Amino acid sequence: MNMIQAINSAMDVVMARDPDVIVMGEDVGYFGGVFRATAGLQAKYGKTRVFDTPITECGIIGVAVGMGAYGLRPVPEIQFADYIYPALDQLVSEAARLRYRSAGEFISPITVRSPFGGGIFGGQTHSQSPEGIFTHVSGIKTVIPATPYDAKGLLISAIEDNDPVLFFEPKRIYNGPFDGYWDKPAKNWSAHPAGEVPTGYYKIPLGKAAIARAGNDLTILAYGTMVHVAIATVEEAGVDAEVIDLRTLVPLDIETIEASVKKTGRCMVVHEATRTGGFGAELAALVQERCFYHLEAPVERVTGFDTPYPHSLEWAYFPGPVRIGQALKKIMKD
Amino acid sequence: MTGEPRANLPPLSLHVPEPKFRPGDQAEYSDVIVPPAGSGRRPDPAEPAAQFHELAYGLVRVLDDEGNAVGPWAPRLTPDTLRRMLRYMALVRAFDERMFRAQRQGKTSFYMKCTGEEAVAVAATMALQRDDMTFPSYRQQGILIARDWSLVDMMNQIYSNKGDRLQGKQLPIMYSTREGAFFSISGNLATQYPQAVGWAMASAAKGDTRIAATWCGEGSTAEGDFHSACTFASVYRAPVILNVVNNQWAISSFSGFAGAESTTFAARALGYGIAGLRIDGNDALAVYAATEWAAERARTNQGPTLIEHFTYRAEGHSTSDDPSQYRSANEASDWPLGDPIARLKGHLVRLGEWDEERHAAQDLELAELVKRCQKEAEANGILGHGLHQPLDTLFEGVFEEMPWHLKEQRAQMLAEEEASGRPWARK
């Protein structure tokens, strides 16, 4: 399966098991979603469980919070993460806080799916990586898969989780892994082992990272598309890096990170999102606090620049093989 | 920077609304149109929304100046029910008086009264089923009281004491009770509106029979959530009652800043394809009748109703507010729709089912009841008198299970507290 099929399969599997799971969002019903992630679900489960919504993100999330309070398990879709901002108040002030402010009387077991990240010439409003806005919010879990296998297992866990989960889907790798070379032919998931996805039910626990590439010289912390770009770059550079795919940003798998950095003595954080206040800053601070005496070089961050996501200059912006390669040289020299 | 004016065109001017009366002015209401009680028609609950023009711009009233219940909206309640309604409203007022004073005495940080708006929540709640879900704003304490919710429980929340079910996590009056079908109040305005619609949609999707009702002030209708809620409610014909409590004031800004100079709030419903009723919010029987009608419409899958309750916020916005700084002093006393408690009382007296002596006795009894409850609540502690909840509850309920980073922060806080030797260190 590719990642879209895996995500579709996750919703299909959970909907078949739990009649309280409902899917809603712009164009997700009859049409099956602009990325086809919900294709076939309405025909299979009916219009009261899979339906199109008006174009109002604050409405989509607000309504989902109400449905969650009733006892349903809504899986709303925000068509692009760039368009999640109108729903920010409902996510930050309501979904994230409902359990806390009602001392557990009401909960918000919603899973907000949203395609995110760049690398597709999406320009300013089809490329953003806003995860850092949400990792800053207490009460929300943030999950970002990097493979079809993980996408399905993590999404099932997210939907069954009783806390609100933001599930960001890196749309650059919907159809295949991406090594950062935009000018080379695209690959698809059929050649990748993680494209092998069981059709049935399985879960990958939230809050557990995966070691995407084992190594000894350096630890690279990445998620989403950047996991693949990082692996391709270190292999090309001949650096024996350990690449950790975080998978869940909140709650973070600190044990895996700590063990790896203590082993390698070096740490690089790679994300597409802008640098200042990005999740990489949190990662760098945690590594510095916990692995200070093991570090042989400053923690390096390779990220998007502190600019809006450009259109024509995308490959200058994107933290691809060139930028990661230079950072590798620097951190290995220190 | 300004554009180059064209000599042959008049300059544009910006209209900034201004209330008619400010501090020092004598407010008078000759321009407020108050149609006679009994004059509005009562449509079939299945009538299409497009036919509600007259009701959305008019004012449904049941109680006339002599205390008679007249016209097609008169709900024909038994004297017992009317007395119960009156009692709840009087209890809300007694509760408000006492809690306002408790805040002034420094027993809690904050309070908000609903003086003059008691009918809006009490009568509406009495027209709903006990398990219909309510999504209130912060000024519908009458819902809880009309559902016989424990006053001590409410006060425990106000005092953030050891009896507070919300563990002292919420600002006073932001109640929450699942059992009371009363949704957790949020400080963020109008967020409950789409949530109520979502709850109602879920109820409909599951083939349930329960409906939802929500309340917001006229000021909050300016929020985007109001628009999205109305759109969703209309699109999916959600079984929901959308109440707009038009009490003329959003803190210091008069209703003109929410658009009242050009339209009514009930009229907003029409553009969404929602039935809109504008009613006398100080007329408990009109509130009851409109809610009963809207509930029937919702329960028969005819869709949502928006009810504008035309009323007046008789006191300050909150204990942190001083209305004499922005509005005329006689506005509340001269409000043409009067006082909701006095009007319902007048009706019962007119029916021969009540009298001044009984009313005075009841007021005394309710004041005593509230005082007793207050004593009981204060035995659980008041805000500021030490710590009523174990320190580490601060970290509970962020997530269902506490993740490592919160456990670490909890341990750190407890260790710091222990080392500080402060009186709040855990016992």
mmCIF file of C-alpha atoms in Angstrom, chain B residues 128-385:
data_model
loop_
_atom_site.group_PDB
_atom_site.id
_atom_site.type_symbol
_atom_site.label_atom_id
_atom_site.label_comp_id
_atom_site.label_asym_id
_atom_site.label_seq_id
_atom_site.Cartn_x
_atom_site.Cartn_y
_atom_site.Cartn_z
ATOM 1 C CA LEU B 128 -36.623 20.909 28.028
ATOM 2 C CA GLN B 129 -36.247 17.312 29.127
ATOM 3 C CA ARG B 130 -33.882 16.656 32.009
ATOM 4 C CA ASP B 131 -31.480 14.767 29.707
ATOM 5 C CA ASP B 132 -31.470 17.279 26.863
ATOM 6 C CA MET B 133 -27.914 18.559 26.677
ATOM 7 C CA THR B 134 -27.242 22.196 27.469
ATOM 8 C CA PHE B 135 -24.234 24.193 26.257
ATOM 9 C CA PRO B 136 -24.453 27.391 28.269
ATOM 10 C CA SER B 137 -22.391 30.528 28.410
ATOM 11 C CA TYR B 138 -21.391 31.818 31.852
ATOM 12 C CA ARG B 139 -24.726 33.534 32.589
ATOM 13 C CA GLN B 140 -27.133 30.584 32.654
ATOM 14 C CA GLN B 141 -26.761 29.410 36.243
ATOM 15 C CA GLY B 142 -30.559 29.119 36.120
ATOM 16 C CA ILE B 143 -30.186 25.884 34.144
ATOM 17 C CA LEU B 144 -28.539 24.155 37.069
ATOM 18 C CA ILE B 145 -30.955 25.612 39.569
ATOM 19 C CA ALA B 146 -33.988 24.646 37.480
ATOM 20 C CA ARG B 147 -32.567 21.130 37.368
ATOM 21 C CA ASP B 148 -32.418 21.092 41.163
ATOM 22 C CA TRP B 149 -28.658 20.888 41.067
ATOM 23 C CA SER B 150 -26.986 21.087 44.467
ATOM 24 C CA LEU B 151 -26.290 24.684 45.476
ATOM 25 C CA VAL B 152 -23.486 23.444 47.710
ATOM 26 C CA ASP B 153 -21.860 21.777 44.707
ATOM 27 C CA MET B 154 -22.073 25.047 42.763
ATOM 28 C CA MET B 155 -20.623 26.975 45.682
ATOM 29 C CA ASN B 156 -17.811 24.464 46.123
ATOM 30 C CA GLN B 157 -16.814 25.267 42.558
ATOM 31 C CA ILE B 158 -17.034 29.003 43.226
ATOM 32 C CA TYR B 159 -14.789 28.590 46.272
ATOM 33 C CA SER B 160 -12.398 26.132 44.557
ATOM 34 C CA ASN B 161 -12.502 24.246 47.832
ATOM 35 C CA LYS B 162 -11.976 20.607 48.669
ATOM 36 C CA GLY B 163 -15.522 19.782 47.620
ATOM 37 C CA ASP B 164 -14.963 21.224 44.141
ATOM 38 C CA ARG B 165 -15.440 18.455 41.597
ATOM 39 C CA LEU B 166 -13.356 20.468 39.142
ATOM 40 C CA GLN B 167 -10.417 20.268 41.557
ATOM 41 C CA GLY B 168 -9.980 24.020 41.668
ATOM 42 C CA LYS B 169 -8.901 24.029 38.029
ATOM 43 C CA GLN B 170 -11.555 26.384 36.743
ATOM 44 C CA LEU B 171 -12.381 30.015 37.340
ATOM 45 C CA PRO B 172 -15.468 30.421 39.564
ATOM 46 C CA ILE B 173 -18.838 29.877 37.800
ATOM 47 C CA MET B 174 -17.327 27.833 34.966
ATOM 48 C CA TYR B 175 -19.417 24.888 36.140
ATOM 49 C CA SER B 176 -19.507 21.481 34.507
ATOM 50 C CA THR B 177 -21.703 18.505 35.166
ATOM 51 C CA ARG B 178 -22.261 15.603 32.887
ATOM 52 C CA GLU B 179 -24.929 14.229 35.177
ATOM 53 C CA GLY B 180 -26.774 17.532 35.009
ATOM 54 C CA ALA B 181 -26.473 17.508 31.189
ATOM 55 C CA PHE B 182 -24.678 20.824 31.542
ATOM 56 C CA PHE B 183 -21.593 21.138 29.367
ATOM 57 C CA SER B 184 -18.308 22.392 30.766
ATOM 58 C CA ILE B 185 -18.261 26.186 30.501
ATOM 59 C CA SER B 186 -15.352 27.702 28.641
ATOM 60 C CA GLY B 187 -13.985 31.203 28.973
ATOM 61 C CA ASN B 188 -13.689 31.437 25.180
ATOM 62 C CA LEU B 189 -16.859 32.994 23.828
ATOM 63 C CA ALA B 190 -19.229 31.182 21.445
ATOM 64 C CA THR B 191 -17.088 28.040 21.236
ATOM 65 C CA GLN B 192 -20.005 26.123 22.765
ATOM 66 C CA TYR B 193 -22.209 27.012 19.785
ATOM 67 C CA PRO B 194 -20.740 24.618 17.169
ATOM 68 C CA GLN B 195 -20.178 22.094 19.945
ATOM 69 C CA ALA B 196 -23.893 22.087 20.730
ATOM 70 C CA VAL B 197 -24.640 21.627 17.041
ATOM 71 C CA GLY B 198 -22.161 18.734 16.901
ATOM 72 C CA TRP B 199 -23.747 17.120 19.953
ATOM 73 C CA ALA B 200 -27.174 17.455 18.335
ATOM 74 C CA MET B 201 -25.856 16.029 15.055
ATOM 75 C CA ALA B 202 -24.418 13.068 16.956
ATOM 76 C CA SER B 203 -27.751 12.508 18.685
ATOM 77 C CA ALA B 204 -29.513 12.537 15.314
ATOM 78 C CA ALA B 205 -26.898 10.311 13.676
ATOM 79 C CA LYS B 206 -27.373 7.743 16.445
ATOM 80 C CA GLY B 207 -31.162 7.836 16.247
ATOM 81 C CA ASP B 208 -31.352 9.209 19.798
ATOM 82 C CA THR B 209 -34.322 11.327 20.963
ATOM 83 C CA ARG B 210 -32.388 13.905 22.962
ATOM 84 C CA ILE B 211 -31.819 17.415 21.673
ATOM 85 C CA ALA B 212 -29.267 20.110 22.505
ATOM 86 C CA ALA B 213 -29.693 23.717 23.512
ATOM 87 C CA THR B 214 -27.063 26.417 23.651
ATOM 88 C CA TRP B 215 -26.877 30.009 24.822
ATOM 89 C CA CYS B 216 -24.651 32.935 23.982
ATOM 90 C CA GLY B 217 -24.880 36.659 24.488
ATOM 91 C CA GLU B 218 -25.645 39.049 21.650
ATOM 92 C CA GLY B 219 -22.041 40.257 21.785
ATOM 93 C CA SER B 220 -20.764 36.732 21.118
ATOM 94 C CA THR B 221 -22.846 36.420 17.950
ATOM 95 C CA ALA B 222 -20.075 38.428 16.314
ATOM 96 C CA GLU B 223 -17.692 35.501 16.785
ATOM 97 C CA GLY B 224 -16.952 33.274 13.790
ATOM 98 C CA ASP B 225 -18.128 30.252 15.758
ATOM 99 C CA PHE B 226 -21.665 31.677 15.720
ATOM 100 C CA HIS B 227 -21.614 31.686 11.950
ATOM 101 C CA SER B 228 -20.149 28.210 11.614
ATOM 102 C CA ALA B 229 -22.657 26.835 14.134
ATOM 103 C CA CYS B 230 -25.627 28.335 12.283
ATOM 104 C CA THR B 231 -24.302 26.991 8.991
ATOM 105 C CA PHE B 232 -23.830 23.479 10.338
ATOM 106 C CA ALA B 233 -27.158 23.551 12.192
ATOM 107 C CA SER B 234 -28.963 24.511 9.015
ATOM 108 C CA VAL B 235 -27.076 22.213 6.634
ATOM 109 C CA TYR B 236 -27.645 19.077 8.742
ATOM 110 C CA ARG B 237 -30.993 20.186 10.268
ATOM 111 C CA ALA B 238 -29.490 19.568 13.664
ATOM 112 C CA PRO B 239 -31.937 19.143 16.558
ATOM 113 C CA VAL B 240 -30.639 22.147 18.437
ATOM 114 C CA ILE B 241 -32.012 25.321 19.992
ATOM 115 C CA LEU B 242 -29.719 28.303 19.513
ATOM 116 C CA ASN B 243 -30.462 30.925 22.162
ATOM 117 C CA VAL B 244 -29.137 34.453 21.840
ATOM 118 C CA VAL B 245 -29.512 36.369 25.070
ATOM 119 C CA ASN B 246 -29.693 39.950 23.899
ATOM 120 C CA ASN B 247 -29.161 41.800 27.170
ATOM 121 C CA GLN B 248 -28.070 44.950 25.319
ATOM 122 C CA TRP B 249 -24.519 44.966 26.679
ATOM 123 C CA ALA B 250 -21.277 43.061 26.055
ATOM 124 C CA ILE B 251 -19.259 44.369 29.000
ATOM 125 C CA SER B 252 -19.073 48.057 28.035
ATOM 126 C CA SER B 253 -20.065 47.824 24.390
ATOM 127 C CA PHE B 254 -23.735 48.165 23.565
ATOM 128 C CA SER B 255 -25.501 45.771 21.213
ATOM 129 C CA GLY B 256 -24.871 48.112 18.277
ATOM 130 C CA PHE B 257 -21.349 46.730 18.116
ATOM 131 C CA ALA B 258 -22.795 43.292 17.436
ATOM 132 C CA GLY B 259 -24.961 44.713 14.656
ATOM 133 C CA ALA B 260 -28.183 45.574 16.513
ATOM 134 C CA GLU B 261 -28.513 49.019 14.892
ATOM 135 C CA SER B 262 -29.403 47.409 11.578
ATOM 136 C CA THR B 263 -31.228 44.204 12.399
ATOM 137 C CA THR B 264 -32.431 41.866 15.128
ATOM 138 C CA PHE B 265 -30.458 38.834 16.204
ATOM 139 C CA ALA B 266 -33.384 36.537 15.477
ATOM 140 C CA ALA B 267 -33.365 37.862 11.917
ATOM 141 C CA ARG B 268 -29.878 36.470 11.439
ATOM 142 C CA ALA B 269 -31.480 33.022 11.526
ATOM 143 C CA LEU B 270 -33.434 33.684 8.342
ATOM 144 C CA GLY B 271 -30.351 34.008 6.175
ATOM 145 C CA TYR B 272 -29.209 30.603 7.331
ATOM 146 C CA GLY B 273 -32.581 29.014 6.699
ATOM 147 C CA ILE B 274 -33.217 28.616 10.405
ATOM 148 C CA ALA B 275 -36.515 29.437 12.123
ATOM 149 C CA GLY B 276 -35.989 32.665 14.078
ATOM 150 C CA LEU B 277 -38.099 33.837 17.012
ATOM 151 C CA ARG B 278 -37.618 37.100 18.833
ATOM 152 C CA ILE B 279 -39.185 36.990 22.226
ATOM 153 C CA ASP B 280 -39.619 39.024 25.381
ATOM 154 C CA GLY B 281 -36.841 37.555 27.507
ATOM 155 C CA ASN B 282 -38.292 38.994 30.700
ATOM 156 C CA ASP B 283 -41.521 37.111 30.119
ATOM 157 C CA ALA B 284 -40.951 33.659 31.560
ATOM 158 C CA LEU B 285 -44.010 32.284 29.783
ATOM 159 C CA ALA B 286 -42.796 33.526 26.403
ATOM 160 C CA VAL B 287 -39.413 31.916 27.060
ATOM 161 C CA TYR B 288 -41.088 28.672 28.082
ATOM 162 C CA ALA B 289 -43.451 28.664 25.101
ATOM 163 C CA ALA B 290 -40.758 29.460 22.553
ATOM 164 C CA THR B 291 -38.464 26.764 23.937
ATOM 165 C CA GLU B 292 -41.268 24.222 24.018
ATOM 166 C CA TRP B 293 -42.089 25.081 20.401
ATOM 167 C CA ALA B 294 -38.432 24.879 19.302
ATOM 168 C CA ALA B 295 -37.987 21.595 21.153
ATOM 169 C CA GLU B 296 -40.949 20.135 19.311
ATOM 170 C CA ARG B 297 -39.532 21.356 16.008
ATOM 171 C CA ALA B 298 -36.189 19.749 16.835
ATOM 172 C CA ARG B 299 -37.688 16.491 18.106
ATOM 173 C CA THR B 300 -39.709 16.050 14.949
ATOM 174 C CA ASN B 301 -36.627 16.460 12.739
ATOM 175 C CA GLN B 302 -37.767 19.839 11.445
ATOM 176 C CA GLY B 303 -34.416 21.344 12.362
ATOM 177 C CA PRO B 304 -32.967 24.085 14.516
ATOM 178 C CA THR B 305 -34.496 27.251 15.923
ATOM 179 C CA LEU B 306 -32.743 30.447 16.893
ATOM 180 C CA ILE B 307 -34.426 32.318 19.730
ATOM 181 C CA GLU B 308 -33.448 35.885 20.537
ATOM 182 C CA HIS B 309 -34.300 36.659 24.149
ATOM 183 C CA PHE B 310 -34.747 40.414 24.298
ATOM 184 C CA THR B 311 -33.756 41.363 27.826
ATOM 185 C CA TYR B 312 -31.528 43.657 29.861
ATOM 186 C CA ARG B 313 -28.368 42.991 31.865
ATOM 187 C CA ALA B 314 -29.529 44.715 35.011
ATOM 188 C CA GLU B 315 -26.160 44.710 36.745
ATOM 189 C CA GLY B 316 -22.460 44.871 35.968
ATOM 190 C CA HIS B 317 -20.878 42.388 33.626
ATOM 191 C CA SER B 318 -19.013 40.754 36.509
ATOM 192 C CA THR B 319 -17.540 41.499 39.888
ATOM 193 C CA SER B 320 -14.678 43.110 37.962
ATOM 194 C CA ASP B 321 -16.943 45.573 36.189
ATOM 195 C CA ASP B 322 -18.473 48.950 37.034
ATOM 196 C CA PRO B 323 -21.287 49.765 34.600
ATOM 197 C CA SER B 324 -21.645 53.318 35.897
ATOM 198 C CA GLN B 325 -18.523 54.093 33.863
ATOM 199 C CA TYR B 326 -20.212 53.525 30.520
ATOM 200 C CA ARG B 327 -24.002 53.549 30.779
ATOM 201 C CA SER B 328 -26.806 55.621 32.178
ATOM 202 C CA ALA B 329 -27.810 54.942 35.787
ATOM 203 C CA ASN B 330 -31.550 54.519 35.239
ATOM 204 C CA GLU B 331 -31.348 52.100 32.315
ATOM 205 C CA ALA B 332 -32.089 48.974 34.292
ATOM 206 C CA SER B 333 -34.866 50.407 36.427
ATOM 207 C CA ASP B 334 -36.668 51.923 33.435
ATOM 208 C CA TRP B 335 -36.282 48.953 31.103
ATOM 209 C CA PRO B 336 -39.674 48.694 29.370
ATOM 210 C CA LEU B 337 -39.959 44.906 29.721
ATOM 211 C CA GLY B 338 -39.697 45.112 33.473
ATOM 212 C CA ASP B 339 -38.359 42.494 35.819
ATOM 213 C CA PRO B 340 -38.944 38.805 34.994
ATOM 214 C CA ILE B 341 -39.590 37.767 38.586
ATOM 215 C CA ALA B 342 -41.985 40.618 39.297
ATOM 216 C CA ARG B 343 -43.908 39.854 36.117
ATOM 217 C CA LEU B 344 -44.337 36.157 36.786
ATOM 218 C CA LYS B 345 -45.258 36.915 40.372
ATOM 219 C CA GLY B 346 -47.872 39.383 39.100
ATOM 220 C CA HIS B 347 -49.334 36.688 36.890
ATOM 221 C CA LEU B 348 -49.678 34.227 39.754
ATOM 222 C CA VAL B 349 -51.231 36.912 41.951
ATOM 223 C CA ARG B 350 -53.667 37.726 39.137
ATOM 224 C CA LEU B 351 -54.611 34.058 38.965
ATOM 225 C CA GLY B 352 -55.261 34.108 42.702
ATOM 226 C CA GLU B 353 -52.523 31.498 43.159
ATOM 227 C CA TRP B 354 -50.015 33.681 44.995
ATOM 228 C CA ASP B 355 -49.849 36.760 47.181
ATOM 229 C CA GLU B 356 -47.422 39.278 48.603
ATOM 230 C CA GLU B 357 -47.180 37.491 51.943
ATOM 231 C CA ARG B 358 -46.287 34.173 50.368
ATOM 232 C CA HIS B 359 -43.800 35.878 48.112
ATOM 233 C CA ALA B 360 -42.090 37.665 50.983
ATOM 234 C CA ALA B 361 -42.033 34.442 52.987
ATOM 235 C CA GLN B 362 -40.510 32.579 50.058
ATOM 236 C CA ASP B 363 -37.812 35.221 49.587
ATOM 237 C CA LEU B 364 -36.934 34.849 53.243
ATOM 238 C CA GLU B 365 -36.919 31.084 53.027
ATOM 239 C CA LEU B 366 -34.702 31.099 49.910
ATOM 240 C CA ALA B 367 -32.269 33.546 51.485
ATOM 241 C CA GLU B 368 -32.034 31.208 54.478
ATOM 242 C CA LEU B 369 -31.585 28.185 52.214
ATOM 243 C CA VAL B 370 -28.753 29.857 50.307
ATOM 244 C CA LYS B 371 -27.130 30.935 53.566
ATOM 245 C CA ARG B 372 -27.286 27.389 54.928
ATOM 246 C CA CYS B 373 -25.753 26.028 51.746
ATOM 247 C CA GLN B 374 -23.076 28.690 51.880
ATOM 248 C CA LYS B 375 -22.147 27.654 55.404
ATOM 249 C CA GLU B 376 -21.964 24.046 54.312
ATOM 250 C CA ALA B 377 -19.792 24.944 51.307
ATOM 251 C CA GLU B 378 -17.524 27.171 53.346
ATOM 252 C CA ALA B 379 -16.878 24.272 55.688
ATOM 253 C CA ASN B 380 -15.041 22.798 52.699
ATOM 254 C CA GLY B 381 -12.872 25.893 52.529
ATOM 255 C CA ILE B 382 -12.780 29.158 50.621
ATOM 256 C CA LEU B 383 -10.340 30.392 48.021
ATOM 257 C CA GLY B 384 -7.148 31.750 49.512
ATOM 258 C CA HIS B 385 -7.415 29.880 52.808
#
